[in-house]
Coordinates of N, CA, C and O in Angstrom, one line a residue:
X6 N 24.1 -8.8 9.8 CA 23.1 -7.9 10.3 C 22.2 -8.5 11.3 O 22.1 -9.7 11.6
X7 N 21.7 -7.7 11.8 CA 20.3 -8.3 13.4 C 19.2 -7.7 13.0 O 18.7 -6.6 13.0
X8 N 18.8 -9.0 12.4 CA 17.4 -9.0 11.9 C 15.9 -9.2 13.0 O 15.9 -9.6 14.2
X9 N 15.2 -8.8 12.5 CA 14.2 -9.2 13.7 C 13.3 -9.9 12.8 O 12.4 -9.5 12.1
X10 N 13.6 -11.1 13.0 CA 13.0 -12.5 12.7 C 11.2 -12.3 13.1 O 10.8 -11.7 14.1
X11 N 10.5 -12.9 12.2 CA 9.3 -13.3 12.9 C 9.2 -14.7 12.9 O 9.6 -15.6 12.2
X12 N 8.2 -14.8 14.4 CA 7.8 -16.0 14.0 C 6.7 -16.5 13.8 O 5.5 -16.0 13.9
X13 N 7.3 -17.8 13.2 CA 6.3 -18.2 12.3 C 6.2 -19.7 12.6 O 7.2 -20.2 13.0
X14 N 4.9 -20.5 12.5 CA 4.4 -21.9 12.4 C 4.9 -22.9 11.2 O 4.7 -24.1 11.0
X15 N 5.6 -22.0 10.6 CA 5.8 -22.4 8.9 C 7.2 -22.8 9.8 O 7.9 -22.1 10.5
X16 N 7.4 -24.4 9.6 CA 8.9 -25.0 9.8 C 9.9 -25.9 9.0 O 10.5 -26.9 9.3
X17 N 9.7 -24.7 7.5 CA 10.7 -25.0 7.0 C 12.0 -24.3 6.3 O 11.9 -23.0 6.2
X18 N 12.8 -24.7 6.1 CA 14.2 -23.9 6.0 C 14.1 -23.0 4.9 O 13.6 -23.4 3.8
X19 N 14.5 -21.8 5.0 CA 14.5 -20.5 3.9 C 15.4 -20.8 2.5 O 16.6 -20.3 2.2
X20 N 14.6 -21.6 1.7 CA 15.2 -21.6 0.2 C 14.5 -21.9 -0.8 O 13.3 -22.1 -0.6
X21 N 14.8 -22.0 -2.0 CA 14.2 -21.4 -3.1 C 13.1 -22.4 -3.4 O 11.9 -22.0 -3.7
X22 N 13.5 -23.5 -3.4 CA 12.8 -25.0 -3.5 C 11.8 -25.2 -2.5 O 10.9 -26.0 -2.9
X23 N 11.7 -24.7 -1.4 CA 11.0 -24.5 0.4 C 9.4 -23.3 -0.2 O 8.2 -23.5 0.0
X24 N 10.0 -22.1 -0.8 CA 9.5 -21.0 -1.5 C 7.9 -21.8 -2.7 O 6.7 -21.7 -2.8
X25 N 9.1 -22.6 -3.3 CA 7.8 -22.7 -4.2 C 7.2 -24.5 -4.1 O 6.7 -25.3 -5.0
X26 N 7.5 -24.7 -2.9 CA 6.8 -26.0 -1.8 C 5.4 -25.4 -1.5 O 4.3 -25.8 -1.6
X27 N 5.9 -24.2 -0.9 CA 4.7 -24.0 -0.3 C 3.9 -23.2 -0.8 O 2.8 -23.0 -0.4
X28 N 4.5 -22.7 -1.9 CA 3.4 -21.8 -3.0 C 2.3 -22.6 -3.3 O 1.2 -22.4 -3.0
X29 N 3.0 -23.7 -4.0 CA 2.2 -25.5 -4.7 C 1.1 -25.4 -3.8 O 0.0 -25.3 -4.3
X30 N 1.4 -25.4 -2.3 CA 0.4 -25.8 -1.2 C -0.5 -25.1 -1.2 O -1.6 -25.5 -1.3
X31 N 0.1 -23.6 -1.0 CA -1.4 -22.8 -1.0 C -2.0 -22.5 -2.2 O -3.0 -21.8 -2.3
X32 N -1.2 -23.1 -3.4 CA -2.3 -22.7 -4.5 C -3.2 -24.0 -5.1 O -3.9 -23.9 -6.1
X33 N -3.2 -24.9 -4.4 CA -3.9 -26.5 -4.4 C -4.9 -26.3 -2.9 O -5.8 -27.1 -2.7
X34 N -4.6 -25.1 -1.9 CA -5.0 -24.8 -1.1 C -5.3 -25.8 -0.1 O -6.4 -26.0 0.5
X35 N -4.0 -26.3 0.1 CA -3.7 -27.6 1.4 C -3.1 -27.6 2.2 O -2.7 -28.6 2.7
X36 N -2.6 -26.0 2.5 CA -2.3 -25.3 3.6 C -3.0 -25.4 4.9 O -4.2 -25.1 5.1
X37 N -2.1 -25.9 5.9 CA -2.7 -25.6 7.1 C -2.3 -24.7 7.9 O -2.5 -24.8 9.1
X38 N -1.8 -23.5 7.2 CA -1.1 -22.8 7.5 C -2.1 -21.3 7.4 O -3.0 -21.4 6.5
X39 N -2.1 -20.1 8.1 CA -2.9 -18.6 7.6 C -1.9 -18.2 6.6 O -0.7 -18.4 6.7
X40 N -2.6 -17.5 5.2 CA -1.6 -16.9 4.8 C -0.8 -15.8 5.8 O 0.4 -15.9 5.7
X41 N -1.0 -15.2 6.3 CA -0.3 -14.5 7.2 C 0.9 -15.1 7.4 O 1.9 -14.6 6.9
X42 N 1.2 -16.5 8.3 CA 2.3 -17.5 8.0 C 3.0 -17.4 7.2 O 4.2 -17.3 7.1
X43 N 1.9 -17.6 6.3 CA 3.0 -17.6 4.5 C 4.1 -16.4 4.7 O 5.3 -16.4 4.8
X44 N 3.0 -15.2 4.9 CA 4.0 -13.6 4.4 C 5.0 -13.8 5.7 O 6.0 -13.0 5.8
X45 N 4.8 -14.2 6.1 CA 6.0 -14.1 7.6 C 7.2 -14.8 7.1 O 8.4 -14.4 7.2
X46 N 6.6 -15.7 6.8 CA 7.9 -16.9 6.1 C 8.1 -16.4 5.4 O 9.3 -16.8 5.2
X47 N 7.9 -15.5 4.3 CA 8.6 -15.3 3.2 C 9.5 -14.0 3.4 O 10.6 -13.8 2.9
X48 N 8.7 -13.2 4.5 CA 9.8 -12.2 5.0 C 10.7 -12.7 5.4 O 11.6 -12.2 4.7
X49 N 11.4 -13.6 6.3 CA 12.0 -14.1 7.2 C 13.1 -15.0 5.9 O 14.3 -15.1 5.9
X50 N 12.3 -15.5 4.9 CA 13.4 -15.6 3.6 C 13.9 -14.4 2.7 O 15.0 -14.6 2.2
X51 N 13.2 -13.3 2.7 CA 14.2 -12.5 2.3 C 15.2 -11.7 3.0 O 16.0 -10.8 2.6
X52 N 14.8 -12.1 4.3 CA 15.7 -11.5 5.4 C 17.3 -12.8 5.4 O 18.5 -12.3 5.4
X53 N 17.0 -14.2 5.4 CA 17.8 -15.0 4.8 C 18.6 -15.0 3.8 O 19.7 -15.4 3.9
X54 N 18.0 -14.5 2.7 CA 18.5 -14.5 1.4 C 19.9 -13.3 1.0 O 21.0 -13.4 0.4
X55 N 19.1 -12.3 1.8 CA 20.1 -10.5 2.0 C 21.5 -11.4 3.4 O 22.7 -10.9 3.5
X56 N 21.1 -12.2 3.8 CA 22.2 -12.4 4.8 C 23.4 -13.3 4.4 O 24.6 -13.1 4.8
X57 N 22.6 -14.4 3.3 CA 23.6 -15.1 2.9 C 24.6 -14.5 1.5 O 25.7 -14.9 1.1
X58 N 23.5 -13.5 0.9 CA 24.2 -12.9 0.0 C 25.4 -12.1 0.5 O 26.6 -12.0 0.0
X59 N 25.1 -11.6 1.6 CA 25.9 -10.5 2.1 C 27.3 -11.3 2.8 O 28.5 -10.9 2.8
X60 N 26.8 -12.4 3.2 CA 28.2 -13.3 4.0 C 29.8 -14.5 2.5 O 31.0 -14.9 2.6
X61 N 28.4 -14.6 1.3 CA 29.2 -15.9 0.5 C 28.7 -15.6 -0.7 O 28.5 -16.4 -1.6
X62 N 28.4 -14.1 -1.0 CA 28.1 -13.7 -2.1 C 26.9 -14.8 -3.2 O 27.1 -14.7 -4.4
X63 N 25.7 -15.8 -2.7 CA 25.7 -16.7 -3.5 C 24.7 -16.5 -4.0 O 23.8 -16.1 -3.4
X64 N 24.7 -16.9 -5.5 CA 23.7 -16.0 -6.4 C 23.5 -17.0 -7.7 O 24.5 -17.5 -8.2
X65 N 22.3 -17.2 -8.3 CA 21.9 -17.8 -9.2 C 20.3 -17.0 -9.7 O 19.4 -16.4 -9.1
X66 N 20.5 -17.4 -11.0 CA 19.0 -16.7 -11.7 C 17.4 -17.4 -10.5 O 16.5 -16.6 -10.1
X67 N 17.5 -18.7 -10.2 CA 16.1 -19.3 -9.5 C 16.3 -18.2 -8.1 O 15.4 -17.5 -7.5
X68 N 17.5 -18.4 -7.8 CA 17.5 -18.0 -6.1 C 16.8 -16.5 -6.2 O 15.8 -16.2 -5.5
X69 N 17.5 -15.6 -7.2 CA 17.2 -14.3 -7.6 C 15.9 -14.0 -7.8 O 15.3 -13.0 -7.5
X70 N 15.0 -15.3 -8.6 CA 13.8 -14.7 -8.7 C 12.8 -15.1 -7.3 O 11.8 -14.5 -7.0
X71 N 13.3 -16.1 -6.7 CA 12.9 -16.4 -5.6 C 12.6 -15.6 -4.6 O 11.6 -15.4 -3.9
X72 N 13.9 -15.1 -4.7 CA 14.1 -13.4 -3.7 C 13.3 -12.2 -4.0 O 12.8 -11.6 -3.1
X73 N 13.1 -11.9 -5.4 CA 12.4 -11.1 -6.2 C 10.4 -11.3 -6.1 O 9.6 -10.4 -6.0
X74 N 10.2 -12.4 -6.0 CA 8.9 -13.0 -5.4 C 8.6 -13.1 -4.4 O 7.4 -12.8 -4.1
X75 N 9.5 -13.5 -3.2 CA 9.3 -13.7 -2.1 C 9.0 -12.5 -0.9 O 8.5 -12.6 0.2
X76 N 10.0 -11.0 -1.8 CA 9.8 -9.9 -1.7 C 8.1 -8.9 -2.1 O 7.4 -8.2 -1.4
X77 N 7.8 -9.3 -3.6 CA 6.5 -9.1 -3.9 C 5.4 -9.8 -3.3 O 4.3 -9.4 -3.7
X78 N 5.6 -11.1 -2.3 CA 4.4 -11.1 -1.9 C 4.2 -10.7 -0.3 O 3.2 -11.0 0.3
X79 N 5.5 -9.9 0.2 CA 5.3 -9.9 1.3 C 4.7 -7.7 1.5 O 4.1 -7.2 2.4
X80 N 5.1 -7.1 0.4 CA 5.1 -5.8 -0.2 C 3.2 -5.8 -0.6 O 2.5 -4.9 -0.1
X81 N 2.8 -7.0 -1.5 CA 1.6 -7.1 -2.0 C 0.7 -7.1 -0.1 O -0.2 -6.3 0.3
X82 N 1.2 -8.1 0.7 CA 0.2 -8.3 1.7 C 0.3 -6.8 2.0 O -0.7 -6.2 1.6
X83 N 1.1 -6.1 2.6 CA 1.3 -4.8 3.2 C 0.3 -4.0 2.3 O -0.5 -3.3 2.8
X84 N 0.6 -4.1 1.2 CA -0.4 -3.0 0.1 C -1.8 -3.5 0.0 O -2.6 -2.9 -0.7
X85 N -2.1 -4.6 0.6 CA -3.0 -5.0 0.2 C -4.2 -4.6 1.8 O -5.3 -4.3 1.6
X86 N -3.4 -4.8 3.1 CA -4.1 -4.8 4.1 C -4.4 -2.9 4.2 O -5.4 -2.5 4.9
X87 N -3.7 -2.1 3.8 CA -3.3 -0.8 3.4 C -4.8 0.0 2.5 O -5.4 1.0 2.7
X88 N -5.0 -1.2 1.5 CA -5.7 -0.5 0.3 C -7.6 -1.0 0.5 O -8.5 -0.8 -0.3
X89 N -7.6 -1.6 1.6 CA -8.9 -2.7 2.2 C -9.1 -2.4 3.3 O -10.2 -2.3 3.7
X90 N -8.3 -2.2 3.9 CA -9.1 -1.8 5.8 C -8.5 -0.7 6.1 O -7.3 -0.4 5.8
X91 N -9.5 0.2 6.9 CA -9.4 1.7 7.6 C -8.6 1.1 8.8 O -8.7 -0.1 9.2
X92 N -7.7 2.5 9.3 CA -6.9 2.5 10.1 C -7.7 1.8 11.5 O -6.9 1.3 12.4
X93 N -8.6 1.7 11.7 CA -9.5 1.3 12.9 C -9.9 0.0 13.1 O -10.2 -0.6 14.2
X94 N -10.0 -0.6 11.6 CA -10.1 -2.4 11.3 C -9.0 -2.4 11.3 O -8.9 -2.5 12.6
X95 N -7.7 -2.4 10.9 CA -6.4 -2.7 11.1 C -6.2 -3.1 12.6 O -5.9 -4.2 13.0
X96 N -6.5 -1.7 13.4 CA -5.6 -1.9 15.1 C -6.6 -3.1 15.2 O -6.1 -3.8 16.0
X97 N -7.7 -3.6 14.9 CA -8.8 -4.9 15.4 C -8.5 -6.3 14.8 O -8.7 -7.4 15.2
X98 N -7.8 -5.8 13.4 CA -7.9 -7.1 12.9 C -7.3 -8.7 13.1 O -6.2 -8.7 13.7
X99 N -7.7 -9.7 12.8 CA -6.9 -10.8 13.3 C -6.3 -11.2 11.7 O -7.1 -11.8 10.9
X100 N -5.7 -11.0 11.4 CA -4.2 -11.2 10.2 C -4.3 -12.3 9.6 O -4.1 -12.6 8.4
X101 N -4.7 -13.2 10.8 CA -4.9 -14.7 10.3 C -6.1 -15.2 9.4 O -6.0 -16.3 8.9
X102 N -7.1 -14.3 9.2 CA -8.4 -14.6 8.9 C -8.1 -14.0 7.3 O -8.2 -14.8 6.4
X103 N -7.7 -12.9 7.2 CA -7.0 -12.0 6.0 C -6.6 -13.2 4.9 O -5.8 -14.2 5.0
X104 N -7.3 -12.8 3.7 CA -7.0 -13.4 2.7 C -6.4 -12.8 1.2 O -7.2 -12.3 0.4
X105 N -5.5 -12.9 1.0 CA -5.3 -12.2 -0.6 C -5.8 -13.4 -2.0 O -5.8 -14.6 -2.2
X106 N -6.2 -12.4 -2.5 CA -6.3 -13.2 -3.8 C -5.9 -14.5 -4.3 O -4.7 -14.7 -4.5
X107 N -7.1 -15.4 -4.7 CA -5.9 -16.6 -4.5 C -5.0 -17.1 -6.5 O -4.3 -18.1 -7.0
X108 N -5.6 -15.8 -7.1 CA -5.2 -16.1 -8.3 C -3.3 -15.1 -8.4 O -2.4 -15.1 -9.2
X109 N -3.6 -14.5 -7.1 CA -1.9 -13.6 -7.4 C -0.9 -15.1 -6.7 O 0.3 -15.0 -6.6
X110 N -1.4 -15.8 -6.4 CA -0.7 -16.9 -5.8 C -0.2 -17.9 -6.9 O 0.9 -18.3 -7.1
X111 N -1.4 -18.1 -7.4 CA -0.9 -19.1 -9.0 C 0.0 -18.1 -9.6 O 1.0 -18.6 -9.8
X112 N -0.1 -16.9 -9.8 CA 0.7 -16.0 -10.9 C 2.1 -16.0 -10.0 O 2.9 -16.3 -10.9
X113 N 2.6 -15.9 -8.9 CA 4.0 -16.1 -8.4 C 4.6 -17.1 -8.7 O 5.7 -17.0 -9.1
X114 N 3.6 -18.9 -8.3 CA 3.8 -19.9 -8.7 C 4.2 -20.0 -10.1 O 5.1 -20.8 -10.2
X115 N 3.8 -19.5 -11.3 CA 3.8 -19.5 -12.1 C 5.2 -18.7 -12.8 O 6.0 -19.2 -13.7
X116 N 5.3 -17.5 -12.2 CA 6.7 -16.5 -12.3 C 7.8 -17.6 -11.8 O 8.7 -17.9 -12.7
X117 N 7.8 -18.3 -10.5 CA 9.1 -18.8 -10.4 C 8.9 -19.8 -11.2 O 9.9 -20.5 -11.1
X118 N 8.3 -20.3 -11.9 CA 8.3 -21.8 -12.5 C 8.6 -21.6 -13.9 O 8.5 -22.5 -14.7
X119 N 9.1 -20.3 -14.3 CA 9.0 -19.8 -16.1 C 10.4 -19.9 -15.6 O 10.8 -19.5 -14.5
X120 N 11.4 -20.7 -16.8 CA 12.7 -20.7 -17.5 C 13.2 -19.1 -17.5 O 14.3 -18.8 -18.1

């Protein structure tokens, strides 16, 4: 497929272990990174994830929930910039400044880390 990649300052490789590196980070909050980054990277991993499934079929319960999270936090930012700013703060806003919750961040952390 021809994905339209974003880019992102986040320079590391799309996998499951990479996913909850940087969760760790921003939930100790020692990110030097905007969340915005984060959701970019995480899109750009489940854009990864749909490609490699689709090419070598490869599939495991971590990778799956990985995918399954990586997807809810990029869905949560969208619903979240959606449900907080009028269409007129949107067209102004800078993305980078935008913050979500920092306790839905422990709870994904948390989700991939449960057996």
């Amino acid at each position: 497929m021809n994905w339209n990649w974003n880019e992102t300052t986040i320079n590391f490789s799309f996998s499951s272990e990479n996913l909850k590196n940087l969760l760790n980070t921003v939930c100790r909050k020692e990110n030097r990174f905007s969340q915005f980054e984060f959701i970019k990277w995480c899109d750009n991993l489940t854009m990864a994830f749909e490609e490699e499934e689709a090419e070598a079929e490869v599939s495991n319960e971590f990778y799956e929930k990985a995918f399954g999270i990586a997807r809810d936090i990029e869905c949560q930012w969208e619903l979240f910039l959606v449900n907080t700013y009028s269409l007129k703060e949107l067209q102004n806003l800078d993305l980078s400044k935008v913050k979500l919750p920092q306790d839905w961040f422990i709870e994904w952390l948390k989700q991939l880390n449960e057996e």
